Amino acid sequence: MIKDITLGQYYPSGSILHKLDPRVKVMGALIYIISLFIFKGKLGYIATTAFLIFLIMISLVPFSYMIKGLKTIIIFMVFTALINLFMTPGEPVFTIWKLTISKEGIEVTARMIIRLISLILGTSIMTFTTTPNQLTDALERLFRPLKIFRFPVHEIAMMMSIALSFIPILVEELDIIMKAQKARGADFDDKRFTKRVKALIPVLVPLFVSAFRRANDLALAMDSRCYRGGDGRTKMRPLVYHKKDIMAYLILLLYLAIVIVMGRL
Amino acid sequence: MNLIEVKKLIYEYIRRDKDGNVDGITTAIDKVDLDISQGDFVAILGHNGSGKSTLAKHLNAIYFPEEGVVYVDGKDTSDPKNIWDVRQTTGMVFQNPDNQIIGSIVEEDVGFGPENMGIAPEEIWDRVEESLEAVGMYEHRERSPRKLSGGQKQRVAIAGIVAMKPKCIVLDEPTAMLDPKGRADVIRTIKKLNRENSITIILITHNMEEVVDADKVYVMDKGRLVMQGSPREIFSQVDELKEIRLDVPQITELAYELNKEGIPLPKGILSREELVEELCRLL
């Protein structure tokens, strides 16, 4: 069940999106996030959702695979949904005990859910189609101007990409540790919340220990492969914009314009 | 000068208590001398805690000698300006295949070393292709290393080192976490690299079967170099090896037991064919 976490994972399907310059995809994700929050009317939802469906289709990543990533944040979504549902004042639809659900509440919740799902799917399209290394390269290039302020751009980008690529390994490890503790009688399904939290301690401690050990091993491996930070380092895939990247930028701008216009209606 | 020269190397782990006072000293390496020439296939044997991994890390300028010197390709490893040359000359493959993968695609991972060395992109691709072919992983070049088997991951790690064009590869128990098939693949790969690309191999292991074909074997115990010689010389000293908790290859063991039962077999038999031949001669 834990193995289902797919958020932030590369899915090689060789689509046109995979071949785009990673900078386009980072900017694209950013533009998409912005576009989700600049409109008011219903038409905006149609535009953003349509664009999302278009992206999912050309990414050639199976939709069922993408949905798996949503499962992990479902608790968070339900929680925010409930708060919105009950806390929005307005024309009451029905009342349970002291809690009232208003018409506005339903509307706000529905909007929020659509936005959240679009936000997560939109950004995960970027991570599905971009390897962590490409992502690092892109961020490094996009944030290069910050270097003037002695901001360690390369180092932070490197850390991000390593963190991303270690997610599946740590997830697997977590699964093994949980099974091992279950075999020793740990109860992760207890109804009482405090019991469940307590049961997690013997899982988290070994997980952290192993993560540190792995980090140490990886640092050694990087050292012995002559890693010495960003200076003097070359790239296998130097970032160069091609015609298709320019096209992608134009499509993105066009999309943003459409959302702005439709959002006003 | 030999490719690797280690002279009177001493390395100590110092344990300190809470106040920073020295609590105890463990001598991991105690006056070790080592000479390895270009193109050799050398095996270093030893039980856990014998200091063999610590020694390996000295050859790659990860650890620096406390006393004594380590020369790699004529360069003193303790000189900070040699560190990158040393690390490029001797590449290192570690035990856990998962913890040494940096790239999320096989190609990217193999290219990591050359990228760090500041090589031009076209040449990186040539090297990546060459080294993936050398380890027999070329057809997997676009896959995610996480989805490969242990033996395949380890071969990708080797390719990552080969792409840096080292003169020597140090492998620190590369097969300890692998299944028998992965083990055989990795050993075949490093033998091939030794033979065809004349890369010096230093294989650290406690699997005796892997050592049989080495040019020279060193045996370590408690930080000291206790035996050295050809595999045949080493494995004819079965009793001495058992004393430091090391085994011998199964065939050698069988010949040794037969010898004890009064069958006059020569010492240090290494392969099944050899044993068969010797037994036939006795008939």
Coordinates of C-alpha atoms in Angstrom, one line a residue:
Chain A
M1 CA 0.0 0.0 0.0
I2 CA 2.8 2.4 0.8
K3 CA 4.5 1.4 -2.4
D4 CA 1.7 3.2 -4.3
I5 CA 3.3 6.6 -3.7
T6 CA 4.0 7.8 -7.1
L7 CA 4.3 11.5 -6.4
G8 CA 7.4 13.0 -7.8
Q9 CA 8.5 10.0 -9.8
Y10 CA 9.8 9.7 -13.3
Y11 CA 7.8 7.6 -15.7
P12 CA 9.7 7.0 -19.0
S13 CA 7.2 6.8 -21.8
G14 CA 9.1 8.7 -24.5
S15 CA 6.4 11.2 -25.2
I16 CA 6.9 14.7 -26.7
L17 CA 6.7 16.1 -23.2
H18 CA 9.7 14.0 -22.1
K19 CA 11.7 15.4 -24.9
L20 CA 11.1 19.1 -24.1
D21 CA 13.7 21.2 -22.4
P22 CA 13.2 20.8 -18.6
R23 CA 13.2 24.5 -18.2
V24 CA 10.0 24.7 -20.3
K25 CA 8.4 22.1 -18.0
V26 CA 9.4 23.9 -14.8
M27 CA 8.1 27.2 -16.2
G28 CA 5.0 25.3 -17.5
A29 CA 4.3 23.9 -14.1
L30 CA 4.7 27.4 -12.6
I31 CA 2.4 29.0 -15.2
Y32 CA -0.1 26.2 -14.7
I33 CA -0.2 26.8 -10.9
I34 CA -0.6 30.6 -11.4
S35 CA -3.4 30.0 -13.9
L36 CA -5.3 28.0 -11.3
F37 CA -5.5 30.9 -9.0
I38 CA -6.2 33.9 -11.3
F39 CA -9.7 33.2 -12.5
K40 CA -13.1 33.5 -10.9
G41 CA -15.8 32.2 -13.2
K42 CA -16.8 28.7 -14.1
L43 CA -15.3 29.0 -17.6
G44 CA -11.8 29.1 -16.0
Y45 CA -12.3 25.6 -14.6
I46 CA -13.2 24.4 -18.0
A47 CA -10.0 25.9 -19.5
T48 CA -7.7 24.7 -16.8
T49 CA -9.2 21.2 -16.7
A50 CA -9.2 20.9 -20.5
F51 CA -5.5 21.9 -20.6
L52 CA -4.7 19.3 -17.9
I53 CA -6.5 16.6 -19.8
F54 CA -4.6 17.6 -22.9
L55 CA -1.3 17.4 -21.0
I56 CA -2.1 14.0 -19.5
M57 CA -3.0 12.7 -22.9
I58 CA 0.2 13.8 -24.6
S59 CA 2.3 12.7 -21.7
L60 CA 1.4 9.0 -22.4
V61 CA 1.6 8.3 -18.7
P62 CA -1.3 6.0 -17.8
F63 CA -4.0 7.9 -15.9
S64 CA -4.4 5.1 -13.4
Y65 CA -0.7 5.5 -12.5
M66 CA -1.1 9.2 -12.0
I67 CA -4.2 8.8 -9.8
K68 CA -2.1 6.6 -7.4
G69 CA -0.2 9.8 -6.5
L70 CA -3.4 11.4 -5.4
K71 CA -4.1 8.7 -2.9
T72 CA -1.3 9.9 -0.6
I73 CA -2.8 13.3 -0.1
I74 CA -6.4 12.2 0.2
I75 CA -6.5 12.7 4.0
F76 CA -5.3 16.3 3.6
M77 CA -7.9 16.9 0.9
V78 CA -10.7 15.4 3.0
F79 CA -9.6 17.5 6.0
T80 CA -9.6 20.8 4.1
A81 CA -12.8 19.9 2.3
L82 CA -14.6 19.3 5.6
I83 CA -13.4 22.6 7.1
N84 CA -14.5 24.5 4.0
L85 CA -17.8 22.6 3.9
F86 CA -18.8 23.5 7.5
M87 CA -17.1 26.8 8.0
T88 CA -18.3 28.7 5.1
P89 CA -21.2 31.0 6.1
G90 CA -24.2 31.4 3.7
E91 CA -27.6 30.0 2.8
P92 CA -28.0 26.8 4.8
V93 CA -28.8 23.6 2.9
F94 CA -29.0 21.2 5.8
T95 CA -27.9 21.0 9.4
I96 CA -26.5 18.2 11.4
W97 CA -26.4 18.9 15.1
K98 CA -24.6 22.3 15.4
L99 CA -22.9 22.1 12.0
T100 CA -24.4 23.7 9.0
I101 CA -23.6 23.1 5.4
S102 CA -24.3 26.1 3.2
K103 CA -24.8 26.3 -0.5
E104 CA -21.7 28.6 -0.7
G105 CA -19.8 26.0 1.3
I106 CA -20.5 23.3 -1.2
E107 CA -19.5 25.6 -4.0
V108 CA -16.3 26.6 -2.3
T109 CA -15.4 23.0 -1.5
A110 CA -16.0 21.8 -5.0
R111 CA -13.8 24.6 -6.4
M112 CA -11.1 23.9 -3.9
I113 CA -11.1 20.2 -4.7
I114 CA -10.9 20.8 -8.4
R115 CA -8.1 23.3 -7.9
L116 CA -6.1 21.0 -5.6
I117 CA -6.4 18.0 -7.9
S118 CA -5.4 20.1 -10.9
L119 CA -2.5 21.5 -8.9
I120 CA -1.2 18.1 -8.0
L121 CA -1.8 16.4 -11.3
G122 CA -0.4 19.4 -13.1
T123 CA 2.9 19.5 -11.2
S124 CA 3.2 15.7 -11.2
I125 CA 3.1 15.8 -15.0
M126 CA 6.3 17.7 -14.7
T127 CA 7.9 15.2 -12.4
F128 CA 6.6 12.2 -14.4
T129 CA 8.2 13.5 -17.6
T130 CA 11.4 15.0 -16.2
T131 CA 14.1 13.0 -14.5
P132 CA 15.3 14.4 -11.2
N133 CA 18.6 15.2 -12.8
Q134 CA 17.0 17.2 -15.6
L135 CA 14.9 18.9 -13.1
T136 CA 18.1 19.9 -11.2
D137 CA 19.7 21.2 -14.3
A138 CA 16.7 23.3 -15.1
L139 CA 16.4 24.7 -11.6
E140 CA 20.1 25.4 -11.6
R141 CA 19.9 27.3 -14.8
L142 CA 16.7 29.2 -13.9
F143 CA 18.0 30.3 -10.5
R144 CA 21.6 31.0 -11.7
P145 CA 21.1 34.8 -11.3
L146 CA 20.9 34.2 -7.6
K147 CA 24.5 33.1 -7.6
I148 CA 25.5 36.8 -7.4
F149 CA 24.1 36.8 -3.9
R150 CA 26.3 33.8 -3.1
F151 CA 23.2 31.6 -3.0
P152 CA 24.4 28.0 -3.4
V153 CA 22.2 27.3 -6.4
H154 CA 24.0 24.1 -7.6
E155 CA 24.2 22.5 -4.2
I156 CA 20.5 23.0 -3.4
A157 CA 19.5 21.7 -6.8
M158 CA 21.7 18.7 -6.3
M159 CA 20.2 18.0 -2.8
M160 CA 16.7 18.2 -4.3
S161 CA 17.4 15.8 -7.0
I162 CA 19.0 13.3 -4.6
A163 CA 16.0 13.6 -2.2
L164 CA 13.6 12.9 -5.1
S165 CA 15.5 9.9 -6.3
F166 CA 15.7 8.4 -2.9
I167 CA 12.0 8.6 -2.2
P168 CA 11.2 5.1 -3.7
I169 CA 14.1 3.5 -1.9
L170 CA 13.1 4.9 1.5
V171 CA 9.5 4.0 0.8
E172 CA 10.5 0.4 0.1
E173 CA 12.6 0.4 3.3
L174 CA 9.6 1.8 5.3
D175 CA 7.5 -1.1 4.0
I176 CA 10.1 -3.6 5.0
I177 CA 10.5 -2.1 8.5
M178 CA 6.8 -2.0 9.0
K179 CA 6.4 -5.6 8.0
A180 CA 9.3 -6.5 10.3
Q181 CA 7.6 -4.7 13.2
K182 CA 4.3 -6.2 12.5
A183 CA 5.9 -9.6 12.6
R184 CA 7.1 -8.7 16.1
G185 CA 3.6 -7.7 17.1
A186 CA 3.4 -4.0 16.3
D187 CA -0.2 -2.8 15.8
F188 CA -0.5 -0.1 13.2
D189 CA -4.3 -0.5 12.8
D190 CA -5.3 0.3 16.4
K191 CA -8.3 2.5 16.5
R192 CA -6.8 4.8 19.1
F193 CA -4.8 7.6 17.5
T194 CA -2.1 7.8 20.3
K195 CA -1.5 4.0 20.0
R196 CA -1.0 4.4 16.3
V197 CA 1.4 7.2 16.7
K198 CA 3.3 5.3 19.4
A199 CA 3.5 2.3 17.1
L200 CA 5.3 4.5 14.5
I201 CA 8.3 5.3 16.7
P202 CA 9.9 1.8 16.3
V203 CA 9.4 2.3 12.5
L204 CA 10.8 5.9 12.2
V205 CA 13.9 5.3 14.3
P206 CA 15.4 2.5 12.1
L207 CA 14.2 4.4 9.0
F208 CA 16.2 7.5 10.1
V209 CA 19.2 5.4 11.0
S210 CA 19.2 3.7 7.6
A211 CA 18.6 7.0 5.8
F212 CA 21.7 8.5 7.4
R213 CA 23.7 5.4 6.6
R214 CA 22.6 5.6 3.0
A215 CA 23.4 9.3 2.8
N216 CA 26.9 8.5 4.1
D217 CA 27.4 5.8 1.5
L218 CA 26.1 8.0 -1.3
A219 CA 28.4 10.9 -0.2
L220 CA 31.4 8.5 -0.4
A221 CA 30.3 7.2 -3.8
M222 CA 30.0 10.8 -5.1
D223 CA 33.3 11.7 -3.6
S224 CA 35.0 8.8 -5.2
R225 CA 33.5 9.8 -8.5
C226 CA 35.2 13.2 -8.3
Y227 CA 32.2 15.2 -7.3
R228 CA 33.4 18.6 -6.2
G229 CA 30.4 20.9 -6.5
G230 CA 29.1 22.8 -9.5
D231 CA 32.3 24.6 -10.5
G232 CA 34.1 23.1 -13.5
R233 CA 31.3 20.6 -14.0
T234 CA 30.0 19.9 -17.5
K235 CA 26.7 18.5 -18.5
M236 CA 25.9 15.4 -20.6
R237 CA 22.8 17.2 -21.9
P238 CA 23.6 20.9 -22.0
L239 CA 20.4 22.9 -21.9
V240 CA 19.7 24.4 -25.3
Y241 CA 16.3 25.6 -26.5
H242 CA 15.1 24.0 -29.7
K243 CA 12.2 24.9 -31.9
K244 CA 9.8 22.6 -30.0
D245 CA 10.7 24.3 -26.8
I246 CA 9.8 27.7 -28.2
M247 CA 6.6 26.3 -29.5
A248 CA 5.8 24.9 -26.0
Y249 CA 6.4 28.4 -24.5
L250 CA 4.0 29.9 -27.1
I251 CA 1.4 27.3 -26.2
L252 CA 1.8 28.1 -22.5
L253 CA 1.5 31.8 -23.1
L254 CA -1.6 31.3 -25.3
Y255 CA -3.1 29.1 -22.5
L256 CA -2.4 31.7 -19.9
A257 CA -4.0 34.3 -22.0
I258 CA -7.1 32.1 -22.6
V259 CA -7.5 31.5 -18.9
I260 CA -7.2 35.2 -18.1
V261 CA -9.8 36.1 -20.7
M262 CA -12.2 33.3 -19.7
G263 CA -11.7 34.1 -16.1
R264 CA -13.1 37.5 -16.7
L265 CA -16.3 36.3 -18.3
Chain B
M1 CA 57.2 2.9 -10.1
N2 CA 54.3 0.6 -9.5
L3 CA 50.7 1.9 -10.0
I4 CA 50.0 1.6 -6.3
E5 CA 52.6 1.7 -3.6
V6 CA 51.6 1.6 0.1
K7 CA 54.5 2.0 2.6
K8 CA 54.1 1.4 6.3
L9 CA 50.6 2.6 6.4
I10 CA 49.0 3.1 9.8
Y11 CA 45.5 4.3 10.3
E12 CA 43.7 4.6 13.7
Y13 CA 40.1 5.2 14.6
I14 CA 40.2 7.3 17.8
R15 CA 37.2 7.1 20.0
R16 CA 36.5 10.0 22.3
D17 CA 34.3 10.4 25.3
K18 CA 31.8 13.2 25.9
D19 CA 34.5 15.7 27.0
G20 CA 36.7 15.0 23.9
N21 CA 39.3 12.9 25.7
V22 CA 40.7 9.9 24.0
D23 CA 38.7 6.9 25.1
G24 CA 40.4 4.3 23.1
I25 CA 42.2 3.7 19.9
T26 CA 41.5 1.0 17.3
T27 CA 44.3 0.5 14.9
A28 CA 42.4 -0.3 11.7
I29 CA 45.6 -0.6 9.6
D30 CA 48.9 -1.5 11.1
K31 CA 52.1 -1.0 9.1
V32 CA 50.8 -2.3 5.8
D33 CA 53.0 -2.5 2.7
L34 CA 51.5 -3.1 -0.7
D35 CA 52.8 -3.0 -4.2
I36 CA 50.4 -3.4 -7.1
S37 CA 51.5 -3.0 -10.7
Q38 CA 49.5 -1.9 -13.7
G39 CA 47.2 -4.6 -15.2
D40 CA 47.2 -6.9 -12.1
F41 CA 44.2 -8.6 -10.7
V42 CA 44.7 -8.5 -7.0
A43 CA 42.4 -9.8 -4.3
I44 CA 42.4 -8.7 -0.7
L45 CA 40.9 -11.2 1.7
G46 CA 40.0 -10.7 5.3
H47 CA 37.3 -11.2 7.9
N48 CA 35.0 -8.4 9.0
G49 CA 37.0 -5.8 10.8
S50 CA 40.3 -6.9 9.3
G51 CA 40.8 -3.4 7.9
K52 CA 40.4 -4.3 4.3
S53 CA 37.7 -1.6 3.6
T54 CA 39.7 1.0 5.4
L55 CA 42.7 0.1 3.3
A56 CA 40.6 0.4 0.1
K57 CA 39.5 3.9 1.0
H58 CA 43.1 5.0 1.3
L59 CA 43.7 4.0 -2.3
N60 CA 41.0 6.5 -3.4
A61 CA 42.0 9.4 -1.2
I62 CA 38.9 9.1 0.9
Y63 CA 41.0 8.4 3.9
F64 CA 44.4 9.8 4.4
P65 CA 47.3 8.0 6.0
E66 CA 48.1 8.9 9.6
E67 CA 51.6 7.4 9.2
G68 CA 53.3 6.1 6.1
V69 CA 52.5 7.0 2.5
V70 CA 50.2 5.9 -0.2
Y71 CA 51.3 6.6 -3.8
V72 CA 48.8 6.2 -6.6
D73 CA 50.4 6.4 -10.1
G74 CA 53.4 8.1 -8.5
K75 CA 51.2 10.7 -6.6
D76 CA 51.1 11.1 -2.9
T77 CA 47.5 10.8 -1.8
S78 CA 48.0 13.0 1.2
D79 CA 48.8 16.0 -0.9
P80 CA 45.5 17.9 -1.4
K81 CA 46.3 19.0 -4.9
N82 CA 46.6 15.3 -6.0
I83 CA 43.2 14.3 -4.6
W84 CA 41.2 14.6 -7.9
D85 CA 43.9 12.9 -10.0
V86 CA 44.0 10.0 -7.5
R87 CA 40.2 9.6 -7.4
Q88 CA 40.2 9.5 -11.2
T89 CA 43.0 7.0 -11.4
T90 CA 41.5 4.6 -8.9
G91 CA 37.7 4.3 -9.1
M92 CA 35.8 2.7 -6.4
V93 CA 32.8 0.4 -6.4
F94 CA 31.0 -0.1 -3.1
Q95 CA 29.0 -2.9 -1.5
N96 CA 25.5 -1.7 -1.6
P97 CA 24.3 -1.1 -5.2
D98 CA 21.4 1.1 -4.1
N99 CA 23.5 3.6 -2.3
Q100 CA 25.9 4.5 -5.1
I101 CA 23.4 5.3 -7.8
I102 CA 23.0 9.0 -8.4
G103 CA 21.3 9.2 -11.8
S104 CA 17.7 8.3 -12.4
I105 CA 18.5 6.8 -15.8
V106 CA 21.3 4.4 -16.4
E107 CA 23.0 6.7 -18.9
E108 CA 22.8 9.7 -16.5
D109 CA 24.3 7.7 -13.7
V110 CA 27.2 6.5 -15.8
G111 CA 27.8 10.1 -17.0
F112 CA 28.0 11.5 -13.5
G113 CA 31.8 10.9 -13.1
P114 CA 32.8 12.3 -16.5
E115 CA 30.5 15.3 -15.8
N116 CA 32.4 16.0 -12.6
M117 CA 35.7 15.8 -14.4
G118 CA 34.5 18.6 -16.8
I119 CA 34.6 16.6 -20.0
A120 CA 32.9 17.9 -23.1
P121 CA 29.3 16.5 -23.7
E122 CA 30.0 14.6 -26.9
E123 CA 32.9 12.8 -25.3
I124 CA 30.8 12.0 -22.2
W125 CA 28.3 10.3 -24.5
D126 CA 31.1 8.3 -26.2
R127 CA 32.4 7.2 -22.9
V128 CA 29.0 6.3 -21.5
E129 CA 28.3 4.2 -24.6
E130 CA 31.7 2.5 -24.5
S131 CA 31.6 1.7 -20.8
L132 CA 28.0 0.4 -20.9
E133 CA 29.0 -1.9 -23.7
A134 CA 32.1 -3.0 -21.7
V135 CA 29.9 -4.2 -18.8
G136 CA 27.2 -5.6 -21.0
M137 CA 24.5 -3.1 -19.9
Y138 CA 24.1 -1.1 -23.1
E139 CA 20.6 -2.3 -23.9
H140 CA 19.4 -1.1 -20.5
R141 CA 20.8 2.4 -21.0
E142 CA 17.5 4.2 -20.9
R143 CA 16.0 2.3 -18.0
S144 CA 15.7 3.4 -14.4
P145 CA 18.6 1.9 -12.4
R146 CA 16.1 1.3 -9.6
K147 CA 14.3 -1.3 -11.7
L148 CA 17.4 -3.3 -12.4
S149 CA 18.5 -6.4 -10.4
G150 CA 21.3 -6.1 -7.9
G151 CA 23.9 -7.6 -10.2
Q152 CA 22.8 -5.2 -13.0
K153 CA 23.0 -2.2 -10.7
Q154 CA 26.4 -3.2 -9.6
R155 CA 27.5 -3.5 -13.3
V156 CA 26.1 0.0 -13.9
A157 CA 28.1 1.3 -11.0
I158 CA 31.2 -0.3 -12.5
A159 CA 30.4 1.3 -15.9
G160 CA 30.2 4.6 -14.0
I161 CA 33.7 4.1 -12.9
V162 CA 35.0 2.8 -16.3
A163 CA 33.6 6.0 -17.9
M164 CA 36.1 8.0 -15.9
K165 CA 38.9 6.0 -17.6
P166 CA 40.7 4.9 -14.4
K167 CA 43.8 2.8 -14.4
C168 CA 42.6 0.9 -11.4
I169 CA 39.2 -0.1 -10.0
V170 CA 38.9 -1.0 -6.3
L171 CA 35.8 -3.1 -5.6
D172 CA 34.9 -3.2 -1.9
E173 CA 32.8 -6.4 -1.5
P174 CA 30.9 -5.8 -4.7
T175 CA 29.1 -9.1 -4.6
A176 CA 28.2 -9.3 -0.9
M177 CA 24.6 -8.3 -1.4
L178 CA 24.0 -10.1 -4.7
D179 CA 22.4 -13.4 -5.7
P180 CA 24.6 -16.1 -7.2
K181 CA 23.7 -15.1 -10.8
G182 CA 24.4 -11.4 -10.1
R183 CA 27.6 -12.4 -8.4
A184 CA 28.8 -14.4 -11.4
D185 CA 27.9 -11.6 -13.8
V186 CA 29.8 -9.0 -11.8
I187 CA 32.9 -11.2 -11.4
R188 CA 32.9 -12.1 -15.1
T189 CA 32.6 -8.3 -15.9
I190 CA 35.6 -7.3 -13.8
K191 CA 37.7 -10.2 -15.2
K192 CA 36.9 -9.0 -18.7
L193 CA 37.8 -5.4 -17.9
N194 CA 41.1 -6.7 -16.4
R195 CA 41.8 -8.8 -19.5
E196 CA 40.6 -6.6 -22.4
N197 CA 40.9 -3.1 -21.1
S198 CA 44.0 -3.9 -18.9
I199 CA 42.5 -2.1 -16.0
T200 CA 44.1 -3.0 -12.7
I201 CA 41.5 -4.7 -10.4
I202 CA 41.7 -4.7 -6.6
L203 CA 38.9 -7.0 -5.4
I204 CA 38.1 -7.0 -1.7
T205 CA 36.0 -9.9 -0.7
H206 CA 35.4 -12.7 1.6
N207 CA 34.1 -15.0 -1.0
M208 CA 36.9 -17.4 -1.7
E209 CA 35.7 -18.7 -5.0
E210 CA 36.1 -15.2 -6.5
V211 CA 39.8 -15.1 -5.7
V212 CA 40.9 -18.3 -7.5
D213 CA 41.8 -16.5 -10.7
A214 CA 43.6 -13.5 -9.1
D215 CA 47.2 -12.8 -9.9
K216 CA 48.0 -12.1 -6.3
V217 CA 46.2 -12.5 -3.1
Y218 CA 46.7 -10.5 0.1
V219 CA 45.2 -11.7 3.4
M220 CA 44.5 -9.2 6.2
D221 CA 43.8 -9.8 9.8
K222 CA 43.4 -7.3 12.6
G223 CA 44.8 -4.5 10.4
R224 CA 47.9 -6.4 9.4
L225 CA 48.9 -8.0 6.2
V226 CA 49.4 -11.6 7.3
M227 CA 49.8 -13.5 4.0
Q228 CA 50.5 -12.7 0.4
G229 CA 51.1 -14.8 -2.7
S230 CA 49.4 -16.5 -5.6
P231 CA 46.0 -18.1 -4.9
R232 CA 47.7 -21.5 -4.9
E233 CA 50.2 -20.5 -2.3
I234 CA 47.6 -18.9 -0.1
F235 CA 45.1 -21.7 -0.3
S236 CA 47.6 -24.4 0.5
Q237 CA 47.8 -23.0 4.0
V238 CA 44.3 -24.1 5.0
D239 CA 45.0 -24.3 8.7
E240 CA 46.5 -20.8 8.9
L241 CA 43.5 -19.4 7.0
K242 CA 41.0 -21.2 9.4
E243 CA 42.8 -19.7 12.3
I244 CA 41.9 -16.2 11.1
R245 CA 38.3 -17.4 10.4
L246 CA 38.7 -17.5 6.7
D247 CA 37.5 -20.3 4.4
V248 CA 39.1 -21.8 1.4
P249 CA 37.3 -22.6 -1.9
Q250 CA 35.1 -25.7 -1.7
I251 CA 37.3 -27.7 -4.0
T252 CA 40.4 -26.8 -2.0
E253 CA 38.7 -27.8 1.1
L254 CA 37.7 -31.2 -0.3
A255 CA 41.3 -31.9 -1.4
Y256 CA 42.5 -30.8 2.0
E257 CA 40.1 -33.2 3.8
L258 CA 41.0 -36.0 1.4
N259 CA 44.6 -35.3 2.1
K260 CA 44.0 -35.6 5.8
E261 CA 42.3 -39.0 5.2
G262 CA 45.6 -40.2 3.7
I263 CA 45.1 -39.6 0.0
P264 CA 48.4 -38.0 -1.2
L265 CA 47.1 -35.0 -3.1
P266 CA 49.2 -31.9 -3.6
K267 CA 48.3 -28.7 -1.6
G268 CA 46.4 -25.8 -3.0
I269 CA 44.2 -27.4 -5.6
L270 CA 41.9 -24.7 -7.0
S271 CA 39.6 -26.1 -9.6
R272 CA 37.4 -29.1 -10.1
E273 CA 39.4 -30.1 -13.3
E274 CA 42.6 -30.0 -11.3
L275 CA 41.2 -32.2 -8.6
V276 CA 39.8 -34.7 -11.1
E277 CA 43.2 -34.8 -12.9
E278 CA 45.1 -35.4 -9.7
L279 CA 42.7 -38.1 -8.5
C280 CA 42.9 -39.9 -11.9
R281 CA 46.7 -39.9 -11.6
L282 CA 46.4 -41.7 -8.3
L283 CA 44.3 -44.5 -9.7

